[in-house]
Short mmCIF file of C-alpha atoms in Angstrom, two decimals:
data_model
loop_
_atom_site.label_atom_id
_atom_site.label_comp_id
_atom_site.label_asym_id
_atom_site.label_seq_id
_atom_site.Cartn_x
_atom_site.Cartn_y
_atom_site.Cartn_z
CA MET A 1 7.22 136.47 98.11
CA ARG A 2 9.66 137.45 100.87
CA HIS A 3 13.43 137.13 100.53
CA GLY A 4 13.04 134.62 97.68
CA LYS A 5 10.49 132.48 99.56
CA LEU A 6 6.89 131.94 98.51
CA THR A 7 4.30 133.14 101.01
CA PRO A 8 1.26 130.93 101.79
CA PRO A 9 -1.06 133.00 99.51
CA ALA A 10 1.43 132.67 96.64
CA LEU A 11 1.74 128.93 97.24
CA ARG A 12 -2.04 128.55 97.12
CA ARG A 13 -2.20 130.60 93.92
CA TYR A 14 0.51 128.60 92.16
CA GLY A 15 -0.94 125.35 93.47
CA PHE A 16 -4.31 126.30 91.99
CA ILE A 17 -2.70 127.01 88.59
CA VAL A 18 -0.64 123.82 88.62
CA SER A 19 -3.69 121.71 89.50
CA PHE A 20 -5.32 122.87 86.25
CA LEU A 21 -2.18 122.18 84.20
CA ILE A 22 -1.52 118.63 85.42
CA ALA A 23 -4.41 116.95 83.58
CA PRO A 24 -3.74 118.57 80.16
CA LEU A 25 -0.03 117.88 80.54
CA LEU A 26 -0.67 114.21 81.32
CA LEU A 27 -3.01 113.91 78.34
CA TYR A 28 -0.40 115.56 76.11
CA ILE A 29 2.29 113.16 77.30
CA VAL A 30 0.10 110.05 76.96
CA PHE A 31 -1.51 110.82 73.61
CA PHE A 32 1.19 112.84 71.83
CA VAL A 33 4.67 112.55 73.32
CA SER A 34 4.51 108.82 74.08
CA PRO A 35 3.22 107.72 70.62
CA ASN A 36 5.85 109.85 68.89
CA LEU A 37 8.64 108.40 70.98
CA GLN A 38 7.37 104.90 70.21
CA ALA A 39 7.27 105.74 66.50
CA ILE A 40 10.90 106.88 66.63
CA GLN A 41 11.81 103.61 68.34
CA LEU A 42 9.94 101.54 65.73
CA ALA A 43 11.72 103.42 62.93
CA PHE A 44 14.92 101.61 63.93
CA THR A 45 13.32 98.14 63.88
CA ASN A 46 11.89 95.67 61.36
CA SER A 47 8.57 95.52 63.23
CA ARG A 48 5.64 94.20 61.18
CA GLY A 49 3.03 95.15 63.76
CA ILE A 50 1.54 91.65 63.98
CA SER A 51 4.19 90.19 66.26
CA PRO A 52 5.49 91.49 69.61
CA THR A 53 9.02 90.48 68.63
CA PHE A 54 11.23 92.51 66.34
CA GLU A 55 14.87 93.27 65.71
CA TYR A 56 16.73 96.56 65.71
CA VAL A 57 18.12 97.27 62.25
CA GLY A 58 19.73 100.65 62.88
CA PHE A 59 19.37 103.15 60.05
CA GLU A 60 18.37 100.52 57.47
CA ASN A 61 14.81 101.86 57.11
CA PHE A 62 16.06 105.41 56.58
CA THR A 63 18.57 104.18 54.01
CA LYS A 64 15.75 102.50 52.07
CA LEU A 65 13.94 105.83 51.83
CA PHE A 66 16.66 107.23 49.57
CA ASP A 67 15.99 104.48 47.01
CA ASP A 68 12.18 104.54 47.28
CA GLU A 69 10.76 106.20 44.15
CA VAL A 70 7.26 106.43 45.63
CA PHE A 71 8.63 108.22 48.71
CA TRP A 72 10.39 110.83 46.57
CA ALA A 73 7.32 111.21 44.36
CA ALA A 74 5.31 111.97 47.50
CA VAL A 75 7.93 114.52 48.63
CA ARG A 76 7.76 116.24 45.22
CA HIS A 77 3.97 116.36 45.46
CA HIS A 78 4.23 117.97 48.88
CA GLY A 79 6.57 120.53 47.33
CA VAL A 80 3.99 121.39 44.68
CA ILE A 81 1.18 121.55 47.23
CA LEU A 82 3.36 123.65 49.55
CA LEU A 83 3.95 126.22 46.83
CA ALA A 84 0.43 126.34 45.42
CA MET A 85 -2.11 125.78 48.19
CA PRO A 86 -0.91 128.27 50.85
CA LEU A 87 -0.18 131.01 48.30
CA VAL A 88 -3.51 130.75 46.49
CA SER A 89 -5.53 130.24 49.68
CA LEU A 90 -3.96 133.21 51.44
CA LEU A 91 -4.33 135.56 48.46
CA ILE A 92 -7.99 134.67 47.97
CA ALA A 93 -8.72 134.85 51.71
CA LEU A 94 -6.97 138.21 52.06
CA PHE A 95 -8.84 139.61 49.08
CA PHE A 96 -12.24 138.47 50.35
CA SER A 97 -11.46 139.62 53.90
CA PHE A 98 -10.53 143.06 52.61
CA LEU A 99 -13.79 143.30 50.66
CA LEU A 100 -15.88 142.09 53.60
CA ASN A 101 -14.30 144.49 56.09
CA LEU A 102 -13.05 147.52 54.15
CA GLY A 103 -14.14 147.10 50.53
CA GLY A 104 -17.31 149.14 50.93
CA GLY A 105 -15.37 152.32 51.54
CA GLN A 106 -16.51 155.00 53.96
CA ARG A 107 -20.11 155.03 55.14
CA ASN A 108 -21.19 157.69 57.56
CA GLY A 109 -17.56 158.53 58.12
CA ARG A 110 -16.60 154.94 58.98
CA MET A 111 -14.87 152.23 56.92
CA ALA A 112 -17.19 149.33 56.14
CA GLY A 113 -17.32 146.16 54.10
CA VAL A 114 -19.39 145.46 51.01
CA TRP A 115 -23.13 145.11 51.37
CA GLY A 116 -24.13 141.78 52.95
CA SER A 117 -20.65 141.10 54.31
CA GLY A 118 -21.99 139.31 57.40
CA PHE A 119 -23.89 136.84 55.22
CA TYR A 120 -20.89 136.25 52.98
CA LYS A 121 -18.68 135.41 55.97
CA VAL A 122 -21.08 132.61 56.89
CA VAL A 123 -21.14 131.35 53.28
CA PHE A 124 -17.35 131.35 53.01
CA PHE A 125 -16.99 129.54 56.33
CA PHE A 126 -19.52 126.83 55.44
CA PRO A 127 -16.96 124.38 53.90
CA GLN A 128 -15.19 124.29 57.28
CA VAL A 129 -18.33 122.81 58.84
CA LEU A 130 -18.14 119.80 56.53
CA ALA A 131 -15.88 116.86 57.36
CA VAL A 132 -13.05 116.33 54.87
CA ALA A 133 -14.47 112.94 53.87
CA ILE A 134 -17.82 114.56 53.05
CA VAL A 135 -16.07 117.21 50.97
CA GLY A 136 -14.29 114.42 49.10
CA VAL A 137 -17.53 112.55 48.40
CA LEU A 138 -19.22 115.76 47.17
CA PHE A 139 -16.38 116.50 44.78
CA GLN A 140 -16.38 112.93 43.53
CA ALA A 141 -19.80 113.71 42.07
CA ILE A 142 -18.70 117.13 40.82
CA LEU A 143 -15.50 115.85 39.18
CA ARG A 144 -16.70 112.61 37.60
CA PRO A 145 -14.76 112.11 34.34
CA ASP A 146 -17.84 111.35 32.22
CA LYS A 147 -20.59 113.64 31.01
CA ASP A 148 -22.67 112.87 34.12
CA GLY A 149 -20.19 114.73 36.32
CA ILE A 150 -21.58 118.08 37.45
CA LEU A 151 -18.59 120.08 36.21
CA ASN A 152 -18.28 118.17 32.93
CA SER A 153 -22.02 118.49 32.40
CA ALA A 154 -21.72 122.27 32.70
CA LEU A 155 -18.74 122.30 30.32
CA GLY A 156 -20.71 120.19 27.86
CA LEU A 157 -23.28 122.97 27.57
CA ILE A 158 -20.62 125.15 25.92
CA GLY A 159 -19.27 122.34 23.74
CA ILE A 160 -16.27 121.19 25.80
CA ASP A 161 -15.66 117.44 25.95
CA PRO A 162 -15.54 115.72 29.36
CA VAL A 163 -12.27 116.27 31.24
CA GLY A 164 -10.64 113.55 33.33
CA TRP A 165 -10.06 115.75 36.35
CA LEU A 166 -8.99 112.90 38.62
CA ILE A 167 -7.87 110.25 36.10
CA ASP A 168 -5.45 112.39 34.10
CA PRO A 169 -1.98 112.20 35.76
CA ASN A 170 -1.26 115.77 34.64
CA LEU A 171 -4.45 117.15 36.20
CA ALA A 172 -5.20 114.97 39.22
CA LEU A 173 -2.87 116.62 41.73
CA TRP A 174 -3.86 120.15 40.66
CA THR A 175 -7.52 119.19 40.96
CA ILE A 176 -7.04 117.98 44.52
CA ILE A 177 -5.13 121.17 45.33
CA GLY A 178 -8.10 123.15 44.01
CA VAL A 179 -10.47 121.25 46.30
CA ALA A 180 -8.12 121.85 49.26
CA VAL A 181 -8.08 125.58 48.48
CA TRP A 182 -11.88 125.66 48.25
CA GLN A 183 -12.15 124.11 51.69
CA ALA A 184 -9.43 126.20 53.34
CA VAL A 185 -10.32 129.71 52.15
CA GLY A 186 -13.35 130.18 54.43
CA PHE A 187 -11.44 129.65 57.66
CA TYR A 188 -8.77 132.18 56.70
CA VAL A 189 -11.37 134.71 55.59
CA VAL A 190 -12.71 134.63 59.15
CA LEU A 191 -9.17 134.63 60.63
CA PHE A 192 -8.06 137.66 58.60
CA SER A 193 -11.37 139.41 59.25
CA ALA A 194 -10.68 139.06 62.97
CA GLY A 195 -7.19 140.47 62.40
CA MET A 196 -8.57 143.47 60.51
CA ALA A 197 -11.23 144.04 63.17
CA SER A 198 -8.48 144.33 65.80
CA VAL A 199 -6.88 147.25 63.94
CA PRO A 200 -8.32 150.65 64.92
CA LYS A 201 -10.60 151.86 62.13
CA GLU A 202 -9.09 155.33 62.46
CA ILE A 203 -5.92 154.08 60.73
CA PHE A 204 -7.85 152.98 57.64
CA GLU A 205 -9.95 156.13 57.69
CA ALA A 206 -6.82 158.30 57.85
CA ALA A 207 -5.34 156.42 54.89
CA ALA A 208 -8.56 156.93 52.93
CA LEU A 209 -8.56 160.66 53.74
CA ASP A 210 -4.97 160.86 52.49
CA GLY A 211 -6.16 159.56 49.13
CA ALA A 212 -5.15 155.91 49.37
CA GLY A 213 -7.03 153.85 46.79
CA ARG A 214 -8.07 150.26 47.32
CA PHE A 215 -4.83 148.89 45.87
CA ILE A 216 -2.68 150.99 48.23
CA MET A 217 -5.07 150.32 51.13
CA PHE A 218 -4.75 146.59 50.57
CA PHE A 219 -1.01 146.18 49.97
CA ARG A 220 0.54 149.13 51.84
CA VAL A 221 -1.81 149.44 54.83
CA THR A 222 -3.86 146.31 55.51
CA ILE A 223 -1.32 143.53 54.94
CA PRO A 224 1.49 145.14 57.02
CA LEU A 225 -0.93 145.73 59.90
CA ILE A 226 -2.11 142.10 60.02
CA TRP A 227 1.20 140.51 59.00
CA ASN A 228 1.45 138.43 62.18
CA THR A 229 -1.92 136.87 61.37
CA VAL A 230 -0.82 136.21 57.79
CA GLN A 231 2.34 134.57 59.12
CA VAL A 232 0.30 132.24 61.34
CA GLY A 233 -1.99 131.40 58.43
CA TRP A 234 1.01 130.59 56.23
CA VAL A 235 2.41 128.16 58.83
CA TYR A 236 -0.97 126.47 59.34
CA LEU A 237 -1.50 126.04 55.61
CA GLY A 238 2.04 124.77 55.17
CA ILE A 239 1.45 122.12 57.81
CA ALA A 240 -1.83 121.23 56.09
CA ALA A 241 0.09 120.86 52.82
CA PHE A 242 2.08 118.06 54.45
CA ASP A 243 -1.16 116.24 55.23
CA CYS A 244 -3.94 116.03 52.59
CA PHE A 245 -4.41 112.37 53.58
CA ALA A 246 -8.20 112.35 53.64
CA LEU A 247 -8.71 114.25 50.38
CA VAL A 248 -6.21 112.08 48.49
CA GLN A 249 -7.64 108.92 50.04
CA VAL A 250 -11.20 109.76 48.97
CA LEU A 251 -10.66 111.59 45.67
CA SER A 252 -7.67 109.92 44.03
CA VAL A 253 -7.81 106.89 41.77
CA ASP A 254 -6.55 103.78 43.55
CA ARG A 255 -5.44 105.78 46.60
CA GLY A 256 -2.68 107.99 45.24
CA GLY A 257 -3.09 107.29 41.56
CA PRO A 258 -3.21 107.32 38.70
CA ASP A 259 0.33 105.91 38.63
CA ASN A 260 1.21 107.56 41.99
CA ALA A 261 0.46 110.98 40.49
CA THR A 262 -1.26 112.18 43.68
CA THR A 263 0.35 110.14 46.44
CA VAL A 264 1.43 111.97 49.62
CA LEU A 265 3.51 110.91 52.60
CA PRO A 266 0.66 110.34 55.11
CA LEU A 267 -1.00 108.05 52.57
CA GLU A 268 2.25 106.14 52.02
CA ILE A 269 2.74 105.84 55.78
CA TRP A 270 -0.74 104.35 56.08
CA ARG A 271 -0.17 102.03 53.10
CA GLN A 272 3.17 100.71 54.36
CA ALA A 273 1.74 100.07 57.82
CA PHE A 274 -1.72 98.68 57.14
CA THR A 275 -1.36 97.17 53.66
CA TYR A 276 2.19 95.80 53.71
CA TYR A 277 2.57 95.58 57.52
CA LYS A 278 5.97 97.27 57.42
CA PHE A 279 5.53 99.23 60.64
CA GLY A 280 9.23 99.92 61.04
CA TYR A 281 9.56 101.35 57.54
CA SER A 282 6.29 103.26 57.97
CA SER A 283 7.60 104.81 61.19
CA ALA A 284 10.77 105.89 59.40
CA MET A 285 8.59 107.70 56.86
CA GLY A 286 6.71 109.31 59.75
CA VAL A 287 9.94 110.56 61.31
CA ALA A 288 10.99 112.00 57.94
CA LEU A 289 7.61 113.74 57.65
CA VAL A 290 7.93 115.27 61.12
CA PHE A 291 11.41 116.53 60.21
CA LEU A 292 10.05 118.15 57.02
CA VAL A 293 7.16 119.82 58.88
CA LEU A 294 9.38 121.19 61.66
CA THR A 295 11.94 122.44 59.13
CA PHE A 296 9.25 124.21 57.14
CA ALA A 297 7.71 125.84 60.22
CA ALA A 298 11.09 127.05 61.51
CA LEU A 299 12.16 128.44 58.12
CA THR A 300 8.81 130.13 57.52
CA LEU A 301 8.81 131.84 60.90
CA ARG A 302 12.40 132.95 60.30
CA VAL A 303 11.97 134.21 56.73
CA THR A 304 8.63 135.96 57.30
CA ARG A 305 9.69 137.65 60.53
CA ARG A 306 9.07 141.38 60.47
CA GLU A 307 9.20 144.18 62.98
CA ARG A 308 5.92 144.33 64.88
CA ILE A 309 3.78 147.40 64.14
CA GLU A 310 2.35 148.94 67.28
CA TYR A 311 -0.97 150.80 67.15
#
């Protein structure tokens, strides 16, 4: 670049970069930006999706949300999931990652994981290979409310009567959260293992030589060093907590039951659009969901921000 002007080599270089960005950008606009803009437009209409004609009704659909008991029940369920699933998943994943990478202590002067850690990483990651619908079908068999259910059959061996894991309104949501945790943990074990592998082993070895036990090594050394990775995992799991559509669709009684005890916003959006053909109202719910997700992500990144540790 000379005197603020791009030279021919620079132009060719930037042209080469731009040529690779055009196609992804077009795909992003066509398949993400455009549908979202159309959804925002529909949220201000009474569209029923089966007719090309509709009327603009202003904020009427958003006003209805405030009086919709099912909508607020779904929001409360997301609140419960948002508190439970990320916290439990991250704690379990961090604990397993620590064991698989540092839990074996020093071997030959180097920090190592427990015996067979490579095999365990594959085992933990296995649920991620399965589609969510398949996971739901598997747990339908495990959680059947009668004595033929795998879990109830095992409990029957010690004299416990069958439990209605998915038909009891007080248990159904917590059961689905448990399944979501089971599926999520493996991915974050691998993610945190990668974060720990990026930290120089000498830091952990120095802490061990200074007498740091496993408790101190975990909370005072490991977590601060991989905090950025933990922060990313928290945001990802929080966004996942606002979804859960497939698991609730497959596992719950009557799609969100019993008595709306497990309903979530994506399921209600689908129901309003494709069962009641209220596409305008469904789009308003979608806009509300996007607002909740963006608010959560922004607050999480703000609250969990810490000074970066250089090593």
